[in-house]
Tab-separated table of C-alpha atoms and ligand atoms in Angstrom:
chain	number	residue	atom	x	y	z
A	27	MET	CA	-71.058	-56.208	37.243
A	28	TRP	CA	-68.654	-53.655	35.844
A	29	SER	CA	-70.112	-50.101	34.708
A	30	GLN	CA	-68.160	-50.079	31.384
A	31	ALA	CA	-67.658	-53.053	28.748
A	32	ALA	CA	-65.748	-51.642	26.038
A	33	SER	CA	-63.752	-54.328	24.284
A	34	THR	CA	-64.175	-57.775	22.687
A	35	PHE	CA	-63.238	-59.358	25.678
A	36	ALA	CA	-65.891	-58.098	27.971
A	37	ASP	CA	-68.440	-60.448	26.989
A	38	ASP	CA	-66.506	-63.625	27.687
A	39	VAL	CA	-64.871	-62.400	30.725
A	40	GLY	CA	-68.117	-61.155	32.163
A	41	LEU	CA	-69.828	-64.721	31.487
A	42	ALA	CA	-67.096	-66.601	33.270
A	43	PHE	CA	-67.291	-64.021	36.059
A	44	ASN	CA	-71.120	-63.868	36.332
A	45	PHE	CA	-71.592	-67.774	36.207
A	46	THR	CA	-68.894	-68.185	38.944
A	47	MET	CA	-70.584	-65.487	41.051
A	48	ALA	CA	-74.247	-66.784	40.307
A	49	VAL	CA	-72.973	-70.431	41.433
A	50	GLY	CA	-71.407	-69.273	44.506
A	51	PHE	CA	-74.484	-66.905	45.541
A	52	PHE	CA	-77.002	-69.727	44.800
A	53	PHE	CA	-74.975	-72.092	47.272
A	54	LEU	CA	-74.310	-69.364	49.733
A	55	VAL	CA	-77.881	-68.850	49.954
A	56	THR	CA	-79.230	-72.303	49.791
A	57	ILE	CA	-76.724	-73.879	52.180
A	58	THR	CA	-77.212	-71.162	54.923
A	59	LEU	CA	-81.045	-71.557	54.766
A	60	PHE	CA	-80.613	-75.343	55.048
A	61	MET	CA	-78.327	-74.681	58.063
A	62	PHE	CA	-80.992	-72.449	59.743
A	63	TYR	CA	-83.499	-75.092	59.062
A	64	CYS	CA	-81.631	-77.824	60.574
A	65	MET	CA	-81.009	-75.908	63.628
A	66	VAL	CA	-84.786	-75.393	64.025
A	67	LYS	CA	-85.759	-79.008	63.153
A	68	PHE	CA	-82.942	-80.811	65.108
A	69	TYR	CA	-82.764	-78.803	68.287
A	70	HIS	CA	-81.882	-80.894	71.034
A	71	LYS	CA	-84.997	-80.552	73.024
A	72	ARG	CA	-87.180	-82.019	70.431
A	73	HIS	CA	-84.412	-84.660	69.658
A	74	PRO	CA	-82.874	-85.680	72.929
A	75	ASN	CA	-81.478	-88.989	71.509
A	76	PRO	CA	-79.434	-88.626	68.413
A	77	SER	CA	-79.793	-91.241	65.783
A	78	THR	CA	-76.987	-92.398	63.521
A	79	ASN	CA	-76.912	-92.437	59.668
A	80	ASP	CA	-74.715	-95.018	58.046
A	81	GLY	CA	-74.346	-92.672	54.636
A	82	SER	CA	-76.341	-92.564	51.294
A	83	VAL	CA	-74.800	-93.536	48.190
A	84	LEU	CA	-77.306	-91.478	46.293
A	85	LEU	CA	-76.121	-88.405	47.979
A	86	GLU	CA	-72.512	-88.851	47.775
A	87	VAL	CA	-73.095	-89.208	43.951
A	88	ILE	CA	-74.975	-86.049	43.683
A	89	TRP	CA	-72.675	-84.056	45.613
A	90	THR	CA	-69.748	-85.236	43.763
A	91	VAL	CA	-71.433	-85.053	40.250
A	92	ILE	CA	-72.902	-81.770	40.504
A	93	PRO	CA	-70.195	-79.725	41.711
A	94	THR	CA	-67.727	-81.447	39.494
A	95	ILE	CA	-70.099	-80.386	36.456
A	96	LEU	CA	-70.301	-76.912	37.638
A	97	VAL	CA	-66.265	-76.431	38.248
A	98	VAL	CA	-65.869	-77.928	34.618
A	99	VAL	CA	-67.914	-75.146	33.269
A	100	MET	CA	-66.258	-72.413	35.183
A	101	PHE	CA	-62.954	-73.618	33.912
A	102	TYR	CA	-64.579	-74.097	30.399
A	103	LEU	CA	-65.705	-70.364	30.465
A	104	GLY	CA	-62.691	-68.996	31.909
A	105	TYR	CA	-60.439	-70.769	29.324
A	106	LEU	CA	-62.408	-69.445	26.531
A	107	ALA	CA	-61.907	-66.128	27.702
A	108	TYR	CA	-58.253	-66.412	28.687
A	109	ALA	CA	-57.329	-68.224	25.244
A	110	ASN	CA	-58.770	-65.204	23.278
A	111	ILE	CA	-56.868	-62.901	25.440
A	112	ARG	CA	-53.507	-64.786	24.901
A	113	ASN	CA	-54.183	-65.351	21.010
A	114	ILE	CA	-52.754	-62.301	19.477
A	115	PRO	CA	-54.202	-61.425	16.195
A	116	ALA	CA	-51.442	-61.331	13.458
A	117	ASN	CA	-52.815	-58.244	11.694
A	118	ALA	CA	-52.722	-56.171	15.137
A	119	MET	CA	-51.451	-52.553	15.242
A	120	LYS	CA	-48.285	-52.765	17.281
A	121	VAL	CA	-47.651	-49.991	19.867
A	122	LYS	CA	-44.623	-50.178	22.465
A	123	VAL	CA	-45.559	-49.677	26.030
A	124	THR	CA	-42.745	-48.509	28.459
A	125	ALA	CA	-43.532	-48.434	32.357
A	126	GLY	CA	-41.406	-46.792	34.924
A	127	LYS	CA	-41.397	-45.273	38.202
A	128	TRP	CA	-44.059	-43.598	37.725
A	129	TYR	CA	-45.156	-43.129	34.229
A	130	TRP	CA	-46.407	-45.094	31.349
A	131	LYS	CA	-45.019	-44.134	27.603
A	132	TYR	CA	-46.390	-45.189	24.217
A	133	LYS	CA	-44.618	-45.535	21.363
A	134	TYR	CA	-46.160	-46.200	17.713
A	135	GLU	CA	-44.357	-47.663	14.706
A	136	ASN	CA	-44.121	-44.221	12.972
A	137	GLY	CA	-42.160	-43.042	16.059
A	138	VAL	CA	-44.717	-41.039	17.488
A	139	GLU	CA	-44.618	-40.971	21.186
A	140	GLN	CA	-47.679	-40.386	23.853
A	141	SER	CA	-47.195	-39.547	27.480
A	142	ASP	CA	-49.458	-41.098	30.228
A	143	LYS	CA	-51.393	-37.567	30.336
A	144	GLN	CA	-51.888	-37.574	26.565
A	145	GLY	CA	-53.092	-41.461	26.545
A	146	LEU	CA	-52.743	-44.398	24.446
A	147	ARG	CA	-54.779	-43.139	21.429
A	148	VAL	CA	-56.172	-46.182	19.369
A	149	PRO	CA	-58.726	-46.826	16.573
A	150	ILE	CA	-62.144	-48.438	17.378
A	151	ASN	CA	-62.779	-51.879	16.101
A	152	THR	CA	-59.022	-52.627	15.445
A	153	PRO	CA	-56.777	-55.453	17.211
A	154	ILE	CA	-53.840	-53.533	19.111
A	155	GLU	CA	-50.824	-55.356	20.266
A	156	LEU	CA	-48.903	-53.970	23.184
A	157	ASP	CA	-45.270	-54.751	23.339
A	158	MET	CA	-44.529	-53.959	27.110
A	159	ILE	CA	-41.489	-53.330	29.081
A	160	SER	CA	-40.641	-51.904	32.158
A	161	ASN	CA	-37.501	-49.640	32.874
A	162	ASP	CA	-37.341	-50.861	36.652
A	163	VAL	CA	-39.581	-52.956	38.862
A	164	ILE	CA	-42.585	-54.716	38.040
A	165	HIS	CA	-45.918	-52.726	36.995
A	166	SER	CA	-49.040	-54.127	35.846
A	167	PHE	CA	-51.180	-52.568	32.798
A	168	SER	CA	-54.795	-52.657	33.537
A	169	ILE	CA	-57.580	-51.327	31.481
A	170	PRO	CA	-60.530	-52.402	33.658
A	171	ALA	CA	-63.195	-51.360	30.948
A	172	PHE	CA	-61.534	-53.785	28.519
A	173	ARG	CA	-61.207	-56.513	31.093
A	174	VAL	CA	-57.386	-56.753	30.243
A	175	LYS	CA	-54.393	-56.594	33.032
A	176	TRP	CA	-50.802	-58.144	32.419
A	177	ASP	CA	-47.828	-57.513	34.250
A	178	VAL	CA	-45.147	-55.381	32.616
A	179	LEU	CA	-41.564	-56.775	33.493
A	180	PRO	CA	-38.222	-55.131	33.275
A	181	GLY	CA	-36.530	-56.548	30.237
A	182	ILE	CA	-33.974	-59.201	31.686
A	183	ASN	CA	-33.848	-62.785	31.182
A	184	GLY	CA	-35.546	-62.891	27.790
A	185	ARG	CA	-38.603	-61.313	28.962
A	186	GLU	CA	-38.815	-58.625	26.447
A	187	ASN	CA	-41.128	-60.412	24.410
A	188	ASN	CA	-44.051	-59.707	27.005
A	189	LYS	CA	-47.306	-59.001	24.955
A	190	MET	CA	-50.815	-58.486	25.248
A	191	TRP	CA	-53.681	-57.206	22.956
A	192	PHE	CA	-57.250	-55.850	22.878
A	193	GLU	CA	-59.758	-54.394	20.711
A	194	ALA	CA	-61.995	-51.661	21.587
A	195	THR	CA	-65.738	-51.574	20.678
A	196	LYS	CA	-66.746	-48.240	21.933
A	197	ASN	CA	-65.160	-44.646	21.442
A	198	GLY	CA	-64.148	-42.630	24.386
A	199	GLU	CA	-61.766	-42.500	27.187
A	200	PHE	CA	-60.886	-45.397	29.457
A	201	GLU	CA	-58.871	-45.522	32.533
A	202	ILE	CA	-55.436	-47.196	32.508
A	203	PHE	CA	-54.142	-48.187	36.043
A	204	CYS	CA	-50.788	-49.847	37.380
A	205	ALA	CA	-52.149	-52.690	39.159
A	206	GLU	CA	-48.800	-53.716	40.870
A	207	TYR	CA	-47.709	-51.766	43.984
A	208	CYS	CA	-44.393	-50.069	42.714
A	209	GLY	CA	-43.407	-47.627	45.162
A	210	LEU	CA	-44.133	-44.126	46.042
A	211	ASP	CA	-46.361	-42.771	43.199
A	212	HIS	CA	-47.846	-46.117	42.446
A	213	SER	CA	-51.561	-45.138	43.341
A	214	ARG	CA	-50.696	-41.999	40.855
A	215	MET	CA	-49.609	-43.967	37.967
A	216	MET	CA	-52.700	-43.421	35.929
A	217	SER	CA	-53.340	-42.968	32.130
A	218	LYS	CA	-56.054	-43.307	29.573
A	219	VAL	CA	-56.932	-45.318	26.440
A	220	VAL	CA	-58.446	-42.809	24.009
A	221	VAL	CA	-60.329	-44.766	21.455
A	222	LEU	CA	-61.157	-42.936	18.072
A	223	PRO	CA	-63.096	-43.610	15.116
A	224	LYS	CA	-60.898	-44.742	12.401
A	225	PRO	CA	-60.774	-41.585	10.137
A	226	GLU	CA	-60.074	-39.293	13.032
A	227	PHE	CA	-57.343	-41.776	14.370
A	228	GLU	CA	-55.738	-42.078	10.815
A	229	LYS	CA	-55.726	-38.236	10.651
A	230	TRP	CA	-53.946	-37.791	14.052
A	231	TYR	CA	-51.592	-40.731	13.330
A	232	ALA	CA	-50.330	-39.117	10.010
A	233	ALA	CA	-49.909	-35.632	11.398
A	234	ALA	CA	-48.386	-36.488	14.413
A	235	GLY	CA	-45.946	-38.785	12.415
A	236	GLU	CA	-44.862	-35.693	10.518
A	237	GLY	CA	-44.024	-33.773	13.286
A	238	VAL	CA	-41.839	-36.710	14.797
A	239	ALA	CA	-40.258	-36.485	11.377
A	240	ALA	CA	-39.601	-32.738	11.632
A	241	ALA	CA	-38.236	-32.962	15.161
A	242	ALA	CA	-35.568	-35.545	14.358
A	243	ASP	CA	-32.465	-33.575	14.449
A	244	ASP	CA	-33.500	-31.668	17.806
A	245	ASN	CA	-31.294	-31.836	20.943
A	246	PRO	CA	-30.189	-35.303	21.870
A	247	GLY	CA	-30.268	-34.508	25.565
A	248	GLU	CA	-33.841	-33.924	25.553
A	249	LYS	CA	-34.469	-37.344	23.941
A	250	LEU	CA	-32.322	-38.959	26.867
A	251	TYR	CA	-34.458	-37.040	29.108
A	252	ASN	CA	-37.428	-38.653	27.528
A	253	SER	CA	-35.910	-42.011	26.730
A	254	LYS	CA	-34.551	-42.580	30.312
A	255	GLY	CA	-37.522	-41.489	32.065
A	256	CYS	CA	-36.091	-38.403	33.647
A	257	PHE	CA	-39.304	-36.710	33.015
A	258	ALA	CA	-41.266	-38.805	35.242
A	259	CYS	CA	-39.585	-37.295	38.336
A	260	HIS	CA	-37.998	-33.826	37.187
A	261	SER	CA	-40.222	-31.324	35.431
A	262	THR	CA	-38.992	-28.588	32.933
A	263	ASP	CA	-41.734	-26.104	33.846
A	264	GLY	CA	-40.989	-25.437	37.458
A	265	SER	CA	-43.636	-27.939	38.791
A	266	LYS	CA	-42.999	-29.906	41.706
A	267	LYS	CA	-42.572	-33.905	40.967
A	268	VAL	CA	-40.835	-36.491	42.969
A	269	GLY	CA	-37.602	-34.869	42.369
A	270	PRO	CA	-36.362	-31.277	41.991
A	271	THR	CA	-37.372	-29.529	38.933
A	272	PHE	CA	-34.777	-29.085	35.805
A	273	LYS	CA	-35.783	-25.513	35.441
A	274	GLY	CA	-33.093	-22.979	36.413
A	275	LEU	CA	-31.314	-25.778	38.121
A	276	TRP	CA	-28.011	-25.032	36.712
A	277	GLY	CA	-25.997	-22.926	39.278
A	278	LYS	CA	-28.608	-22.991	41.927
A	279	THR	CA	-27.529	-23.822	45.343
A	280	HIS	CA	-29.379	-26.816	46.929
A	281	LYS	CA	-29.716	-27.704	50.546
A	282	VAL	CA	-28.767	-31.490	50.382
A	283	VAL	CA	-28.411	-33.964	53.001
A	284	THR	CA	-25.085	-35.851	52.854
A	285	GLY	CA	-24.925	-38.799	55.678
A	286	GLY	CA	-27.391	-37.314	58.045
A	287	THR	CA	-26.049	-33.777	57.882
A	288	GLU	CA	-27.513	-30.716	55.784
A	289	ARG	CA	-25.178	-28.503	53.722
A	290	ASN	CA	-25.295	-26.119	50.942
A	291	GLN	CA	-24.489	-27.438	47.334
A	292	ILE	CA	-24.098	-25.704	44.082
A	293	VAL	CA	-25.404	-27.529	40.910
A	294	ASP	CA	-22.209	-27.785	38.981
A	295	GLU	CA	-20.693	-30.336	36.563
A	296	ALA	CA	-18.989	-32.434	39.415
A	297	TYR	CA	-22.280	-32.461	41.495
A	298	PHE	CA	-24.385	-33.359	38.530
A	299	ILE	CA	-22.452	-36.235	37.403
A	300	LYS	CA	-22.346	-37.719	41.156
A	301	SER	CA	-25.866	-37.195	41.454
A	302	LEU	CA	-26.451	-39.414	38.368
A	303	LYS	CA	-23.881	-42.126	39.327
A	304	GLN	CA	-24.664	-42.018	43.172
A	305	PRO	CA	-27.884	-40.413	43.706
A	306	MET	CA	-28.387	-41.640	47.322
A	307	GLU	CA	-25.226	-39.683	48.383
A	308	ASP	CA	-26.391	-36.094	48.379
A	309	VAL	CA	-30.391	-36.106	48.522
A	310	VAL	CA	-32.157	-32.749	48.150
A	311	LYS	CA	-33.883	-31.477	51.110
A	312	GLY	CA	-37.544	-32.011	50.863
A	313	PHE	CA	-37.410	-34.754	48.279
A	314	PRO	CA	-37.370	-38.547	48.916
A	315	PRO	CA	-34.536	-40.659	48.317
A	316	ALA	CA	-36.079	-42.503	45.065
A	317	MET	CA	-33.620	-41.900	42.181
A	318	PRO	CA	-32.035	-45.025	40.801
A	319	PRO	CA	-28.261	-44.789	39.707
A	320	GLN	CA	-28.027	-43.850	36.217
A	321	ASN	CA	-25.626	-45.789	33.793
A	322	LEU	CA	-24.793	-42.893	31.078
A	323	SER	CA	-22.059	-42.908	28.667
A	324	ALA	CA	-19.765	-39.820	28.732
A	325	GLU	CA	-21.147	-38.770	25.456
A	326	GLU	CA	-24.738	-38.860	26.830
A	327	THR	CA	-23.725	-37.212	30.133
A	328	LYS	CA	-22.430	-34.412	28.247
A	329	GLN	CA	-25.617	-34.123	26.286
A	330	ILE	CA	-27.990	-34.295	29.144
A	331	ILE	CA	-25.821	-31.604	31.018
A	332	GLU	CA	-26.315	-29.395	27.963
A	333	PHE	CA	-30.025	-29.839	28.054
A	334	VAL	CA	-30.171	-29.130	31.764
A	335	LYS	CA	-28.203	-26.123	31.357
A	336	SER	CA	-30.641	-24.938	28.593
A	337	ILE	CA	-33.716	-25.210	30.741
A	338	LYS	CA	-33.775	-21.659	32.268
B	418	CUA	CU1	-46.444	-48.904	38.624
B	418	CUA	CU2	-47.661	-49.532	40.466
């Protein structure tokens, strides 16, 4: 029924789906044909006097037993697929997935981070465990070719332990979608899984890991920019996203809307800090009021300001 089937779940899910579809289709056709047959056969001109039927035990048994068997089989096939999907192997390779408005991020155990555009790189024929958390609202991590979809919840009320897994069986790139409506750019919250042969993955993983170690002492503001998800809406290269770019932002004069009136505002320290804490107060003209208030410490605020100032 799907064009691609690229994980160990695909056959189980496919069987449960196809069986249910086939049973449904069989009864749709059979019952419709029987209905037309009865319309013709029992047309009122041919049967002016209706007769009564006092029931049939045989019929009652048939139409109770057969559907019961069919739904039990449907349940059983669905349960097999589901149990497998929920039973995470202990030896799985772990990747942390962070969702937010509107991005995906992947973090490996050696500290390597991948953006949604770079994709989730995984080795083939290896169980991968995803430990998922959202920075804001509920998103849903969906890989149609793998037949997996699992909601990504904000980390409150002990919901940090939100996991799913898969094992890819084909090399190549497969689409990842957000399958839960999460606001303005939900439809663009896309990414991809990149399935690589094991040696190729190992090579990339080791090399990327060394890069992380080398960059360990880089600027803390940039780390915040990445970890707090600022990058999702504010570019550093001048490109337009949901919010204004950080490139050349410092000292610039913005047209902002405050309480319905437009005014000019220079981007200075006071304005920047206010915008972090109360982003809805002065919304830059031409951008949607989409930013959630940021709860940063004084130290973090200083670091992010230094970072923004440095992007010229
Ligand atoms: Cu995230 Cu829809």
